PDB file of N, CA and C in Angstrom:
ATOM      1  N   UNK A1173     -68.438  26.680  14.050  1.00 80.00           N
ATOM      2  CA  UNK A1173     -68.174  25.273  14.291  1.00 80.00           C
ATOM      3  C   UNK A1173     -66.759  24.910  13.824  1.00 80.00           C
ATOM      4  N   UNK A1174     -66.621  25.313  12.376  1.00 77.00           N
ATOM      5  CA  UNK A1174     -65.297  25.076  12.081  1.00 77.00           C
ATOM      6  C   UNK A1174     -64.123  25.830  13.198  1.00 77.00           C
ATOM      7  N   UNK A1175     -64.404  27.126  13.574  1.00 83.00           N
ATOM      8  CA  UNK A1175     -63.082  26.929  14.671  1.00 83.00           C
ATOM      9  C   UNK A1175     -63.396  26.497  16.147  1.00 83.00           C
ATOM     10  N   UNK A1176     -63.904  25.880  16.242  1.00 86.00           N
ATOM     11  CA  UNK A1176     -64.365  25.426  17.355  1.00 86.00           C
ATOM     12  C   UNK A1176     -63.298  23.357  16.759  1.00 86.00           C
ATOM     13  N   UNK A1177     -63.702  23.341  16.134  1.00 89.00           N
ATOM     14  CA  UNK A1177     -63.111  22.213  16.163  1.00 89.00           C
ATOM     15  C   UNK A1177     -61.410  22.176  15.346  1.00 89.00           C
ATOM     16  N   UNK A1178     -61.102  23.479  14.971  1.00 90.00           N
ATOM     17  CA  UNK A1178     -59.839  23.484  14.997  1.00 90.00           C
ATOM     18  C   UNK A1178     -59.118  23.916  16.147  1.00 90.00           C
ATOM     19  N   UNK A1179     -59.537  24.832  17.398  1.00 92.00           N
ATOM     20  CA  UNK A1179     -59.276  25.001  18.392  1.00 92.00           C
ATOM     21  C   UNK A1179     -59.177  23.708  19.425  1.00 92.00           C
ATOM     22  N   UNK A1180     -60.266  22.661  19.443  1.00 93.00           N
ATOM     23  CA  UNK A1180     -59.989  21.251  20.137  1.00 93.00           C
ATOM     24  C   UNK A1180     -58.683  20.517  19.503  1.00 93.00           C
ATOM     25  N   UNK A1181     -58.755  20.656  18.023  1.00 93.00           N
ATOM     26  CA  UNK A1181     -57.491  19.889  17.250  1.00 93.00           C
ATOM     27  C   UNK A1181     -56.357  20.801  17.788  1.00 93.00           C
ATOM     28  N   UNK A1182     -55.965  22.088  17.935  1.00 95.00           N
ATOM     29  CA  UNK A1182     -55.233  22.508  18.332  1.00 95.00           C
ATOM     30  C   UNK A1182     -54.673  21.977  19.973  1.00 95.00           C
ATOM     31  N   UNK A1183     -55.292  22.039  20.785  1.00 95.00           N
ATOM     32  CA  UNK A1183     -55.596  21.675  22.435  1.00 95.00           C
ATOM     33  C   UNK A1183     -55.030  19.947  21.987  1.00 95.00           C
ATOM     34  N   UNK A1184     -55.718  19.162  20.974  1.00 96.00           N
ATOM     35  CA  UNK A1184     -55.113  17.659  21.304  1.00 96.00           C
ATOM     36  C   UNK A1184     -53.844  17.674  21.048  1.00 96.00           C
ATOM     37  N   UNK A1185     -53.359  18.457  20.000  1.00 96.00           N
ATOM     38  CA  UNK A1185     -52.139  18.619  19.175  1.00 96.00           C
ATOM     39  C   UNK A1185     -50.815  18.549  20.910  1.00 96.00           C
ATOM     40  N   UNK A1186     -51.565  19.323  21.420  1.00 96.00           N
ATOM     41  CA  UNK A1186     -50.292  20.392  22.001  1.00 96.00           C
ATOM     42  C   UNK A1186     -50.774  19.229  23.285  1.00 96.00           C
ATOM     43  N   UNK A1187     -51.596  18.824  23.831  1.00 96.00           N
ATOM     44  CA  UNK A1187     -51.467  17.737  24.785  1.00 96.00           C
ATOM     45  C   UNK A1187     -50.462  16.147  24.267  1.00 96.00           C
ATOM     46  N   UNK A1188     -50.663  15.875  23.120  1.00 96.00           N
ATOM     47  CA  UNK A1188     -49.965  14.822  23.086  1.00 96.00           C
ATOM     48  C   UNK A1188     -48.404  15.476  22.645  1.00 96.00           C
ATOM     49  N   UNK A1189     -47.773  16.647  22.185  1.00 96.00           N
ATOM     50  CA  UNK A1189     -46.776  16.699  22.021  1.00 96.00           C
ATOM     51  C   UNK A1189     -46.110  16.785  23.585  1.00 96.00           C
ATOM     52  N   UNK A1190     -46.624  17.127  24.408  1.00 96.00           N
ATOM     53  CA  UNK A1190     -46.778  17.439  26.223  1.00 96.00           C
ATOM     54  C   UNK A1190     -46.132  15.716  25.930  1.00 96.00           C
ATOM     55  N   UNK A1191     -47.036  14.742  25.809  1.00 96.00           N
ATOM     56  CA  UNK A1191     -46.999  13.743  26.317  1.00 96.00           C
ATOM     57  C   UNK A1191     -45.827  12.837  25.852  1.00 96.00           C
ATOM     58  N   UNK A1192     -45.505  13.256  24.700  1.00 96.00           N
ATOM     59  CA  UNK A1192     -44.137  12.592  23.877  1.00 96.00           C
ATOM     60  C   UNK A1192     -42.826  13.311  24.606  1.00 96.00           C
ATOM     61  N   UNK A1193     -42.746  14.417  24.848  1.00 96.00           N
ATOM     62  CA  UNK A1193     -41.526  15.161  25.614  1.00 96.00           C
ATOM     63  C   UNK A1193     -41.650  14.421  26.666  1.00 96.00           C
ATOM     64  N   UNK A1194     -42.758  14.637  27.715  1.00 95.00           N
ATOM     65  CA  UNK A1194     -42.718  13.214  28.682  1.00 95.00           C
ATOM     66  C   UNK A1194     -41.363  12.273  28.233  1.00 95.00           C
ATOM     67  N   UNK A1195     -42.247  11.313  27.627  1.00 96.00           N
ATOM     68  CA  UNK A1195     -41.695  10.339  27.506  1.00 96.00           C
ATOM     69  C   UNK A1195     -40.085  10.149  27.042  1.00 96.00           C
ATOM     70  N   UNK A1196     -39.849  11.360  26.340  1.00 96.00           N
ATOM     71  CA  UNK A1196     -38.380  11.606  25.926  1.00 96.00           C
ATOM     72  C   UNK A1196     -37.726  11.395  27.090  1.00 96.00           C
ATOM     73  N   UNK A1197     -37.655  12.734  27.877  1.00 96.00           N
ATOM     74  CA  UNK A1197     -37.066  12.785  29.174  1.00 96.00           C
ATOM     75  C   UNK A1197     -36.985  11.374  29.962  1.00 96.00           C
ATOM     76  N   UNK A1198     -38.436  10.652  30.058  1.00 96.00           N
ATOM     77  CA  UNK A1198     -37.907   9.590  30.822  1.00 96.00           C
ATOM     78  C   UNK A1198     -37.592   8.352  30.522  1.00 96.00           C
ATOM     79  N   UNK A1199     -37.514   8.268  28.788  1.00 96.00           N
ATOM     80  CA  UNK A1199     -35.813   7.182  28.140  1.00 96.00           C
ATOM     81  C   UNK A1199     -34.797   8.193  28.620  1.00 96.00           C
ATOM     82  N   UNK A1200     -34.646   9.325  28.112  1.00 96.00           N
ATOM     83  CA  UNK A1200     -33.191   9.941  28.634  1.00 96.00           C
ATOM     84  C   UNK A1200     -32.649   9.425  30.137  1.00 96.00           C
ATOM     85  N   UNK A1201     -33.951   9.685  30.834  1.00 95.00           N
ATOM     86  CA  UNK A1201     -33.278   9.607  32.374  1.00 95.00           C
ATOM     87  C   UNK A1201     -32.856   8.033  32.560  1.00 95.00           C
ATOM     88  N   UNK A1202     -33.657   7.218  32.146  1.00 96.00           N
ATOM     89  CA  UNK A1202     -33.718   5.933  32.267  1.00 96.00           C
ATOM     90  C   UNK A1202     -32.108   5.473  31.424  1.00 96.00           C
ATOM     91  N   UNK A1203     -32.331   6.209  30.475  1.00 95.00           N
ATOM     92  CA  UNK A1203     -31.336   5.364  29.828  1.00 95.00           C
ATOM     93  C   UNK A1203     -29.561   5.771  30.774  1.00 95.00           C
ATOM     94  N   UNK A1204     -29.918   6.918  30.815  1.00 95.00           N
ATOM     95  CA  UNK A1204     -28.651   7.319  31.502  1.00 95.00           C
ATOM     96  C   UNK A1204     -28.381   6.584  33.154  1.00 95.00           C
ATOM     97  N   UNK A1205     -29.536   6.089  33.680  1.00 94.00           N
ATOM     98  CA  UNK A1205     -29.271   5.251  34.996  1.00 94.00           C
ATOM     99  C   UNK A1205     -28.882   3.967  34.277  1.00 94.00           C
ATOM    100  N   UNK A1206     -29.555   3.472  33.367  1.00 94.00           N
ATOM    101  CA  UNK A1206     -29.180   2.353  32.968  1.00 94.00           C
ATOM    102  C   UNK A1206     -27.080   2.659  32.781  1.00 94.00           C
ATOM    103  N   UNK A1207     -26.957   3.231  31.974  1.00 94.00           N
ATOM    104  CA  UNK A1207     -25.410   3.293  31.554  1.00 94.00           C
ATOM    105  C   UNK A1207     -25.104   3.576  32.836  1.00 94.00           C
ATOM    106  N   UNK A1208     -25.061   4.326  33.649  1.00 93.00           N
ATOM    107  CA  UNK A1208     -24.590   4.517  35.112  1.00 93.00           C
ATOM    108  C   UNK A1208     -23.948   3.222  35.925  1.00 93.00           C
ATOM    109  N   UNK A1209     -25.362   2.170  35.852  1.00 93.00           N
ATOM    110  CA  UNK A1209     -25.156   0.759  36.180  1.00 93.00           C
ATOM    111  C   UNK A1209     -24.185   0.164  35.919  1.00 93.00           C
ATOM    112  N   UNK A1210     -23.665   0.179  34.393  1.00 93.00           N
ATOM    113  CA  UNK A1210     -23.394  -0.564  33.653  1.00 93.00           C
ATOM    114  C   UNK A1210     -21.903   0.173  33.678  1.00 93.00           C
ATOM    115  N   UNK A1211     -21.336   1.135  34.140  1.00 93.00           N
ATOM    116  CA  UNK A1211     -20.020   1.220  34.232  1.00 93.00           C
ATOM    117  C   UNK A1211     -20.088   1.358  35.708  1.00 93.00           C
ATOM    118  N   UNK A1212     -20.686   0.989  36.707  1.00 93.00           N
ATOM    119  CA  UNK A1212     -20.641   0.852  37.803  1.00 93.00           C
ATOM    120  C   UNK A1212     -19.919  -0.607  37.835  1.00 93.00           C
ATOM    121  N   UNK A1213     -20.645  -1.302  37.253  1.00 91.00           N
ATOM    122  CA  UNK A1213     -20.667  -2.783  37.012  1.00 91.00           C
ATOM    123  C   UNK A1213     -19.293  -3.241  37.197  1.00 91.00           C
ATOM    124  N   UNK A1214     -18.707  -2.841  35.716  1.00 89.00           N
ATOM    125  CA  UNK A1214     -17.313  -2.596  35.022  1.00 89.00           C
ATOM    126  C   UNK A1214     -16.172  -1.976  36.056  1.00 89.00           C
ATOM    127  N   UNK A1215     -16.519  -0.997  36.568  1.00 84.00           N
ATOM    128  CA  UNK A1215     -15.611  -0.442  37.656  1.00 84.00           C
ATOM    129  C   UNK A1215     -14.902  -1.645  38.542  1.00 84.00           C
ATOM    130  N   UNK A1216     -15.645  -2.637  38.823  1.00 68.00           N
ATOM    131  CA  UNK A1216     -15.505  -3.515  40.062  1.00 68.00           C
ATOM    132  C   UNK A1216     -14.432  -4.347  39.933  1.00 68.00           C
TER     133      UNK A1216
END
């Protein structure tokens, strides 16, 4: 039982770190369209 439920804790572990890199990448991407805009803007 005990590795049975360190093996699920393992599996949640590694799904939500999945899910935070997600989210990294898409402030990175976001943020970098945002600045894109914003010396687009400026260019004019």
């Amino acid at each position: 039982m005990k590795d049975d439920l360190h093996s699920e804790f393992e599996r949640m572990i590694a799904q939500i770190d999945k899910k935070f890199l997600n989210m990294k990448i898409w402030f990175l991407v976001t943020g970098a369209g945002v600045a894109l805009a914003v010396v687009n803007l400026y260019k004019m």
